[in-house]
XYZ file of C-alpha atoms in Angstrom:
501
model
C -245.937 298.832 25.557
C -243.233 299.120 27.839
C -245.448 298.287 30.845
C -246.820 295.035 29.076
C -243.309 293.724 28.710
C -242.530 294.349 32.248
C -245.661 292.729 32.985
C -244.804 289.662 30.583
C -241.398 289.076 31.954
C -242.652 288.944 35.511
C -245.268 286.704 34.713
C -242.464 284.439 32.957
C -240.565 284.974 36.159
C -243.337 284.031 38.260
C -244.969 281.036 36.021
C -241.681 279.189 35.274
C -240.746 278.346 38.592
C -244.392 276.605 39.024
C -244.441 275.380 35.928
C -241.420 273.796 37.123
C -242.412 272.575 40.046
C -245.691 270.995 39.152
C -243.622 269.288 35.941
C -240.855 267.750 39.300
C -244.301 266.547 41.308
C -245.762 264.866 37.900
C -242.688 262.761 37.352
C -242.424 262.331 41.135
C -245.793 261.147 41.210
C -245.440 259.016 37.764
C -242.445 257.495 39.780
C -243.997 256.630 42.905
C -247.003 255.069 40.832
C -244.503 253.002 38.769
C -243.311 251.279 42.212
C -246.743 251.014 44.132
C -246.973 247.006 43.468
C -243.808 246.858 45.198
C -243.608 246.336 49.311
C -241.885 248.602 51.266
C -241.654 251.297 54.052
C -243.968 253.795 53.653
C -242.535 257.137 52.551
C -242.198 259.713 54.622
C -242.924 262.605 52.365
C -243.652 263.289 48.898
C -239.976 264.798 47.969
C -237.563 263.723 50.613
C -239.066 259.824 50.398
C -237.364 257.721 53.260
C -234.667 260.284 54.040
C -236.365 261.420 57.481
C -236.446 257.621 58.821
C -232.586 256.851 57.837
C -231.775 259.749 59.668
C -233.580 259.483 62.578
C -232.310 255.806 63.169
C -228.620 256.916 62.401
C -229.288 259.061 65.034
C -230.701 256.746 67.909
C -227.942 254.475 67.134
C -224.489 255.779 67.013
C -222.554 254.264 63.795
C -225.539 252.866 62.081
C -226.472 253.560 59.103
C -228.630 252.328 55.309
C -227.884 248.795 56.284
C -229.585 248.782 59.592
C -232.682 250.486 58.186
C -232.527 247.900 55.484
C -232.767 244.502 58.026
C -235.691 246.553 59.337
C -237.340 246.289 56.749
C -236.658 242.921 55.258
C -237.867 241.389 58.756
C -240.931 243.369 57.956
C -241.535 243.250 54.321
C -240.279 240.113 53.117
C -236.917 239.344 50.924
C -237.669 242.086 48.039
C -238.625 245.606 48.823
C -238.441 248.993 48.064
C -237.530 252.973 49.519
C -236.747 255.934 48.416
C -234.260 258.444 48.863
C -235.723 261.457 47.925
C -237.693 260.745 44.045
C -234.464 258.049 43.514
C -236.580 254.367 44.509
C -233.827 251.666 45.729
C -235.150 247.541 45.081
C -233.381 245.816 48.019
C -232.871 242.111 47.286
C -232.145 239.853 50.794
C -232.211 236.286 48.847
C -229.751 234.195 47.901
C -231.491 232.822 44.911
C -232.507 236.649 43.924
C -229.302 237.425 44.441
C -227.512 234.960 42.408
C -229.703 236.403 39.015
C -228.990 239.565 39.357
C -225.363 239.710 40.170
C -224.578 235.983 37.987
C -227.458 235.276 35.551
C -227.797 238.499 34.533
C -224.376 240.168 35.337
C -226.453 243.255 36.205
C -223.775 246.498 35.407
C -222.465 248.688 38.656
C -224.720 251.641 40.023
C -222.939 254.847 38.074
C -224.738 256.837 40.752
C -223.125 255.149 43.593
C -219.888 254.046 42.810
C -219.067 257.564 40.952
C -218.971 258.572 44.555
C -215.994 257.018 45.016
C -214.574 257.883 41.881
C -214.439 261.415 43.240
C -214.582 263.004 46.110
C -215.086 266.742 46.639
C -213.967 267.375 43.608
C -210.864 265.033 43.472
C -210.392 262.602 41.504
C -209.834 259.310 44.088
C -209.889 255.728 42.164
C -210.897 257.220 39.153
C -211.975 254.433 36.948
C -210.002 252.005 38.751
C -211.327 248.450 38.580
C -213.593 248.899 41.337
C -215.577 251.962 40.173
C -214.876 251.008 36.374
C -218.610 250.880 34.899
C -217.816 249.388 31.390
C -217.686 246.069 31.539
C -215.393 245.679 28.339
C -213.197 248.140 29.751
C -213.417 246.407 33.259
C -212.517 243.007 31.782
C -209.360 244.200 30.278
C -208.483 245.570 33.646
C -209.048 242.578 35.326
C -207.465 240.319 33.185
C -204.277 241.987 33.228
C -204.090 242.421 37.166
C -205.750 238.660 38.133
C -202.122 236.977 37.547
C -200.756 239.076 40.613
C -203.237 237.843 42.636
C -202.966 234.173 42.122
C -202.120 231.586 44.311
C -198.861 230.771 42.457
C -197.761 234.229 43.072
C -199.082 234.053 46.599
C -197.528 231.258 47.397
C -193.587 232.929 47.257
C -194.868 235.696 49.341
C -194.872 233.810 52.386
C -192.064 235.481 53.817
C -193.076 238.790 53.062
C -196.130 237.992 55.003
C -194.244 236.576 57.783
C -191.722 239.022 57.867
C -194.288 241.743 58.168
C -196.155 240.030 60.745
C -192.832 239.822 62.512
C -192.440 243.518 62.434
C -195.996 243.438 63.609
C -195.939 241.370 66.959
C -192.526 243.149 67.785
C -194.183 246.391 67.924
C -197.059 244.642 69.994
C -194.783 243.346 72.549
C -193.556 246.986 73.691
C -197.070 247.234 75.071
C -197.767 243.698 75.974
C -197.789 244.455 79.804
C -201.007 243.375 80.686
C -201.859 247.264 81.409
C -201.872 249.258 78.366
C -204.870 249.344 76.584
C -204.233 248.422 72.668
C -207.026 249.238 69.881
C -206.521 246.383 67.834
C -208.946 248.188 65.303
C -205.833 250.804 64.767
C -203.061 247.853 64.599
C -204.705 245.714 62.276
C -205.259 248.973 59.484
C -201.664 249.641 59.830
C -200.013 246.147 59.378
C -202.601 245.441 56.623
C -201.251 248.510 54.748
C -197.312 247.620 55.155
C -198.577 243.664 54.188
C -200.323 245.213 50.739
C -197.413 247.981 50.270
C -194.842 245.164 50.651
C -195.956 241.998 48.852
C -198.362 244.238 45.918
C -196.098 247.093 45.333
C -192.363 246.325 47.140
C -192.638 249.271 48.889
C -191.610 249.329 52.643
C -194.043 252.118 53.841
C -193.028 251.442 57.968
C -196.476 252.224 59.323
C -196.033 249.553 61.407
C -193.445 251.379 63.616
C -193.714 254.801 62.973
C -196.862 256.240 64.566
C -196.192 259.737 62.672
C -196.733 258.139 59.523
C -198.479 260.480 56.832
C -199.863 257.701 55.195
C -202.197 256.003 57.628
C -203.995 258.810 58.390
C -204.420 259.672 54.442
C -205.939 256.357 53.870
C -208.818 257.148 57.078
C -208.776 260.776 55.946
C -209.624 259.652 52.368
C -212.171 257.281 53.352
C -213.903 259.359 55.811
C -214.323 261.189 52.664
C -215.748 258.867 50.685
C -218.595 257.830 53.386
C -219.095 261.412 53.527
C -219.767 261.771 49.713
C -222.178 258.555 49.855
C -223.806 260.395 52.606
C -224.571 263.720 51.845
C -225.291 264.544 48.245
C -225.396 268.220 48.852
C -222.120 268.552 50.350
C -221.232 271.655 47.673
C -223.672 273.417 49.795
C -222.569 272.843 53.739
C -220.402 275.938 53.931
C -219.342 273.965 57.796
C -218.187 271.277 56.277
C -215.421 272.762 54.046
C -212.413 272.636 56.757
C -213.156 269.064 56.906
C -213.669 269.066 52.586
C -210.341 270.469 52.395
C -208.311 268.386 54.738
C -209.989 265.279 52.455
C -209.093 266.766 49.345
C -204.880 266.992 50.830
C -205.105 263.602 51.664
C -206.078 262.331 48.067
C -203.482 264.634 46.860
C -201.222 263.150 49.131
C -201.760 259.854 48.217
C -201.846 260.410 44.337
C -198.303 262.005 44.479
C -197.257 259.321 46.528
C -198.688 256.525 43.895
C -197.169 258.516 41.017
C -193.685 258.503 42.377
C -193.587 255.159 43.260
C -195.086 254.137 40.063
C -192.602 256.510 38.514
C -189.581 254.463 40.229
C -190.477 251.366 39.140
C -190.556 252.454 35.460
C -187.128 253.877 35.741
C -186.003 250.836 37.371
C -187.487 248.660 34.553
C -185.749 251.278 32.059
C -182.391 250.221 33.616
C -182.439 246.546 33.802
C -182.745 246.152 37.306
C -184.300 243.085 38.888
C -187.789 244.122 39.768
C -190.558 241.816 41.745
C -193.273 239.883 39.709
C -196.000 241.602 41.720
C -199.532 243.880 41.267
C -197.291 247.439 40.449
C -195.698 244.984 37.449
C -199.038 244.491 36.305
C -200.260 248.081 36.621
C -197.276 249.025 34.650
C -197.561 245.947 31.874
C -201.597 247.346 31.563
C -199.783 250.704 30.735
C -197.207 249.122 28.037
C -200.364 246.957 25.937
C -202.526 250.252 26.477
C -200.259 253.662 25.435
C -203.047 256.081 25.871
C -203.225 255.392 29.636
C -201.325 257.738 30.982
C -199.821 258.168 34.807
C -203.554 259.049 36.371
C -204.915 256.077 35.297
C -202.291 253.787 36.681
C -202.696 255.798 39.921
C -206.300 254.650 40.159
C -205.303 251.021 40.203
C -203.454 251.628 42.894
C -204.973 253.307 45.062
C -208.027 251.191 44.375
C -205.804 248.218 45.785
C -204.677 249.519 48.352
C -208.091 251.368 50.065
C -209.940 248.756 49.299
C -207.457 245.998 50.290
C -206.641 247.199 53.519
C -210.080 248.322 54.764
C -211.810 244.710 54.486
C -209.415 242.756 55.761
C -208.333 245.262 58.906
C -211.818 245.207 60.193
C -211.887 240.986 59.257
C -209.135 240.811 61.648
C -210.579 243.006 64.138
C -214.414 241.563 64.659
C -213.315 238.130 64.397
C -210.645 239.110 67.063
C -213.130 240.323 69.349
C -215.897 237.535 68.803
C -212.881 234.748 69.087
C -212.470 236.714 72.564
C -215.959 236.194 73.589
C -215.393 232.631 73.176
C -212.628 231.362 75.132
C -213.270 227.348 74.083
C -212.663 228.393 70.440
C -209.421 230.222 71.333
C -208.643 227.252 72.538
C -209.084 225.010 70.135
C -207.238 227.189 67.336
C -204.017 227.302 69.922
C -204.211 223.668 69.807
C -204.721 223.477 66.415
C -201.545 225.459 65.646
C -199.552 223.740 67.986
C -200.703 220.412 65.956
C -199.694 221.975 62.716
C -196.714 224.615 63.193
C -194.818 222.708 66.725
C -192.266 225.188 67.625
C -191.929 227.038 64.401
C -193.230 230.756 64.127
C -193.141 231.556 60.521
C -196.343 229.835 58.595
C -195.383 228.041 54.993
C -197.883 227.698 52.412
C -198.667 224.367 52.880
C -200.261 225.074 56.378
C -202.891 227.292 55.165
C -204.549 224.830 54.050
C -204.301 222.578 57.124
C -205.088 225.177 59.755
C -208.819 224.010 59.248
C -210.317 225.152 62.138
C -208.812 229.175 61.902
C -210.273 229.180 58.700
C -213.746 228.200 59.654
C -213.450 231.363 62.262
C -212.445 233.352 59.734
C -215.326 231.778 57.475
C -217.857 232.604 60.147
C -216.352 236.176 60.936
C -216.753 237.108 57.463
C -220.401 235.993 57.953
C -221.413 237.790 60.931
C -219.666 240.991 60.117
C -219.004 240.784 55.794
C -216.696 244.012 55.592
C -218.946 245.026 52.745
C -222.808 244.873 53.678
C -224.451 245.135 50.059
C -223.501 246.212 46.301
C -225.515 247.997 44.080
C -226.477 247.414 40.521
C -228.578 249.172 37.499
C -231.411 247.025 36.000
C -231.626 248.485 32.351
C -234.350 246.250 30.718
C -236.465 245.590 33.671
C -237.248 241.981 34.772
C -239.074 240.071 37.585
C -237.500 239.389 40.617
C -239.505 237.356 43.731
C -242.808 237.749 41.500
C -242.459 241.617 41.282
C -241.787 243.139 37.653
C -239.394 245.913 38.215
C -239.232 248.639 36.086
C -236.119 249.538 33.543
C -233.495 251.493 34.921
C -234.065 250.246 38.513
C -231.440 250.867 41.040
C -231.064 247.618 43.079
C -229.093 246.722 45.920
C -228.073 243.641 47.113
C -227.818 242.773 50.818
C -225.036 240.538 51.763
C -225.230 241.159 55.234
C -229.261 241.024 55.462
C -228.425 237.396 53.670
C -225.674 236.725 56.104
C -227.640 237.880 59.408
C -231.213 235.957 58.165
C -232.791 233.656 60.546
C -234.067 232.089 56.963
C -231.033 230.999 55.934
C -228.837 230.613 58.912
C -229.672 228.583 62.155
C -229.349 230.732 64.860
C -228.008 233.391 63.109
C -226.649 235.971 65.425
C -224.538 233.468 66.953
C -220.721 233.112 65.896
C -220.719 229.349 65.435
C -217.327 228.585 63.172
C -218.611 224.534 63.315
C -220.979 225.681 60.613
C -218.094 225.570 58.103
C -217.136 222.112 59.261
C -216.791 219.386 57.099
C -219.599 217.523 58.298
C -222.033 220.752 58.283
C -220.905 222.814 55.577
C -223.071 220.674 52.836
C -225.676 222.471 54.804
C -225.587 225.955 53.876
C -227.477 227.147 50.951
C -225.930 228.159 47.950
C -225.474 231.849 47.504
C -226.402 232.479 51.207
C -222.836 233.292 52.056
C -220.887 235.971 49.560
C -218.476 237.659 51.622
C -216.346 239.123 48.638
C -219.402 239.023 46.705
C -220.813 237.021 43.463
C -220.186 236.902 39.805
C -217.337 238.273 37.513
C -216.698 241.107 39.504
C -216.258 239.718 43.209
C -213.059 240.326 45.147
C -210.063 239.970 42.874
C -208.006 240.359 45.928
C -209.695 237.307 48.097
C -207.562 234.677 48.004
C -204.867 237.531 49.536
C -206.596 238.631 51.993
C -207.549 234.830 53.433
C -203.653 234.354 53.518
C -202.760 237.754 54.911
C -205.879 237.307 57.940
C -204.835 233.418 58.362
C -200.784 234.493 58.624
C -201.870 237.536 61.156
C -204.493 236.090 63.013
C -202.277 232.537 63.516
C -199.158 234.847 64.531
C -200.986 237.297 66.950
C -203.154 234.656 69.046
C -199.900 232.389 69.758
C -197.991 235.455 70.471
C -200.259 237.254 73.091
C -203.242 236.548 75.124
C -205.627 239.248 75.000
C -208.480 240.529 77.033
C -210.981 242.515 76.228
C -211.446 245.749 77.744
C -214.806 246.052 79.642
C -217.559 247.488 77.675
C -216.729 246.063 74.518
C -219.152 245.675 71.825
C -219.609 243.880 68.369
C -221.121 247.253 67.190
C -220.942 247.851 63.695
C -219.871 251.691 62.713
C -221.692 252.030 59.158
C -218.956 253.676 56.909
C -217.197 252.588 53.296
C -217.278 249.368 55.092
C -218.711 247.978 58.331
C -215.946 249.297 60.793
C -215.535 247.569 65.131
C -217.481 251.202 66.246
C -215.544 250.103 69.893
C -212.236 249.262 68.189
C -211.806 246.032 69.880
C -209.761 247.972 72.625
C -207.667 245.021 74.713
C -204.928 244.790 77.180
C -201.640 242.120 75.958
C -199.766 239.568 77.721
C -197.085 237.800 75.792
C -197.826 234.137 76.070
C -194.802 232.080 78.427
């Protein structure tokens, strides 16, 4: 009797774990069968899907990454295809009009899979359910509503001298190295004067990153990003006993920059409490979120935050810094944006809000840098009911990305494509470009809250910087695109200065 039982439990032991495994490989292969009308790479084995390919390529070319693979495969299998990584099958959509139905017509929800990544990290709790990772859209809405007055153009238009004054800060700091010598990563300046421009005109908060190079909280905001990519990247991270120093080091840095939210989040309310005079800016409408909604308590608020300022500060540092470089490349459209200043500003440094709108030509480059290099290549979305898209019927619960950059970088849509041409978003030739085809800050109800900012902040800082300095590329320079949270200058636009006579 005794021996039979042994003899049953190590059968159980034995047959389970097949039992198990042939059940995984029937709903792998019920998977795979579900997505055979579909075009797309073939996969490269049964389990791991696509996985040996995207690594491999990220491999032969330093900083690449998903997006890369994906323009391989749109030039090869048309606007709409699928891959897989692992049993998980991706739809990627490069079409404008494709794009517009899922992200407008149907308001397709957010990827929980992906954007939980950034949610957490390691462990630790980043944005949280911040309004960039928030995946209920009722929830979302509320969120939105009460932070879009902070980011209107009525608000942005008294910032102006907070924008100047911090790009003052900026060019003084610049000019202790403007010797025609020193070599100057422009990639570096632009993240740090990007975070004192969102501390200062979204939170009143001088954080002097600008000046001091031992600042904690630069380095937090790379640490904690570096993080992030790292999550996106490798889903068995809980595993990689190597990679725990570097875990740890990302999991201070979130700490860091939680505490720091918290306390100044903390000061403002006591501030409030007292009467004092307080600015009419984003932290106001964090706090007023927290006043209509009493269950929120001090985590939540700290997601907002820090979703504003990581996101904020990422997209329009590396803005800046490839349209820097490509502006470089092109010494006749330097040119014509010095003269176009001169026109508009004469002899006065600080920009008002009326010349925004008249510095034409600057915002065409900036236009066509967002094109070539859109600081966030593609979103993802869930498709719960299942629909047709490009005359394929994709199944329920479909994970589909959108490729802004694949849209942005298609010979299809853009005459000569690859090359930075700002005439394109002339007057006379903008009628030209197709609707859809250009989505920088992305489509729908949930695009860029923060856009119209970071045009002003990039037009204020990119004006300021080219009158104040000519700069010169260092040789070997590249437009190479490091794939991280965002598409990152992998050469960091390195330059030598020379203040202008």
């Amino acid at each position: 009797m005794a021996f039979m039982s042994v003899l049953f439990a190590i059968s159980i032991f034995v047959l389970l774990p097949i039992v198990g495994f042939l059940s995984f490989s029937v709903y792998v292969f019920y998977r795979h069968w579900r997505y055979q009308h579909i075009p797309g790479p073939t996969r490269d084995g049964f389990f791991s899907g696509n996985i040996p390919f995207i690594q491999n390529e990220t491999r032969r070319v330093p900083g690449s990454g998903i997006n890369a693979c994906h323009f391989q495969w749109y030039q090869k299998y048309g606007p709409l295809f699928v891959f897989w990584i692992f049993h998980v099958p991706i739809v990627v959509i490069v079409d404008p009009d494709m794009a517009k139905k899922a992200i407008i017509t149907l308001n397709l929800p957010k990827a929980s899979r992906v954007y939980s990544k950034a949610a957490s990290v390691f462990g630790q709790r980043v944005v949280g359910r911040g309004i960039l990772t928030e995946i209920d859209h009722e929830t979302w809405h509320r969120k939105r509503a009460m932070l879009n007055p902070a980011f209107h153009r009525k608000y942005l238009m008294n910032l102006m001298e907070s924008f100047n004054s911090v790009g003052e800060e900026f060019l003084e700091e610049l000019r202790k190295k403007a010797d025609g010598k020193t070599s100057v990563r422009m990639a570096d300046e632009f993240a740090k004067v990007t975070l004192d421009i969102i501390g200062k005109v979204g939170f009143g908060i001088n954080l002097g990153t600008i000046a001091d190079p031992n600042s904690k909280f630069p380095s937090a905001v790379s640490k904690t990003l570096k993080g992030i990519e790292s999550s996106f990247r490798n889903s068995f991270w809980r595993l990689q006993f190597s990679m725990f120093p570097f875990q740890n080091s990302v999991i201070k840095s979130i700490k860091y920059l939680r505490a720091f939210a918290a306390k100044v989040i903390e000061e403002r309310c006591s501030a409030v409490r007292d009467g004092e005079d307080t600015p009419k800016d984003v932290l106001e409408h964090i706090l007023r979120e927290a006043m209509e909604n009493p269950h929120l308590d001090i985590e939540d608020l700290v997601d907002n935050f820090l979703t504003i300022f990581l996101a904020g500060q990422e997209t329009t540092s590396n803005q800046l810094s490839f349209t820097l470089y490509e502006i470089l490349k092109q010494p006749e459209i330097e040119k014509r944006i010095l003269k176009e200043l001169e026109e508009i500003l004469g002899s006065r440094n600080d920009l008002e809000f009326e010349d925004l709108s008249k510095l034409e030509y600057l915002g065409q480059v900036l236009k066509e840098g967002l094109r070539l290099h859109p600081p966030v290549a593609s979103i993802q979305r869930m498709l719960p009911k299942g629909d047709s898209f490009g005359g394929y019927k994709l199944p329920p619960n479909t994970n589909v990305t959108v490729s802004y950059i694949g849209i942005h970088k298609s010979s299809k849509f853009w005459e000569n494509s690859d090359v930075f041409d700002p005439d394109r978003f002339s007057p006379v030739h903008k009628e030209n470009i197709l609707q859809f085809s250009y989505s920088p800050f992305s489509l729908g109800p949930r695009s860029c809250i923060g856009k119209t900012l970071a045009q002003v902040e990039a037009k204020v800082l990119m004006a300021r910087v080219l009158r104040e300095f000519k700069c010169e590329l260092l040789p070997g320079q590249t437009a190479a695109e490091e794939e991280n949270v965002t598409l990152r200058p992998r050469d960091g636009v390195i330059c030598t200065l020379t203040t202008r006579k």
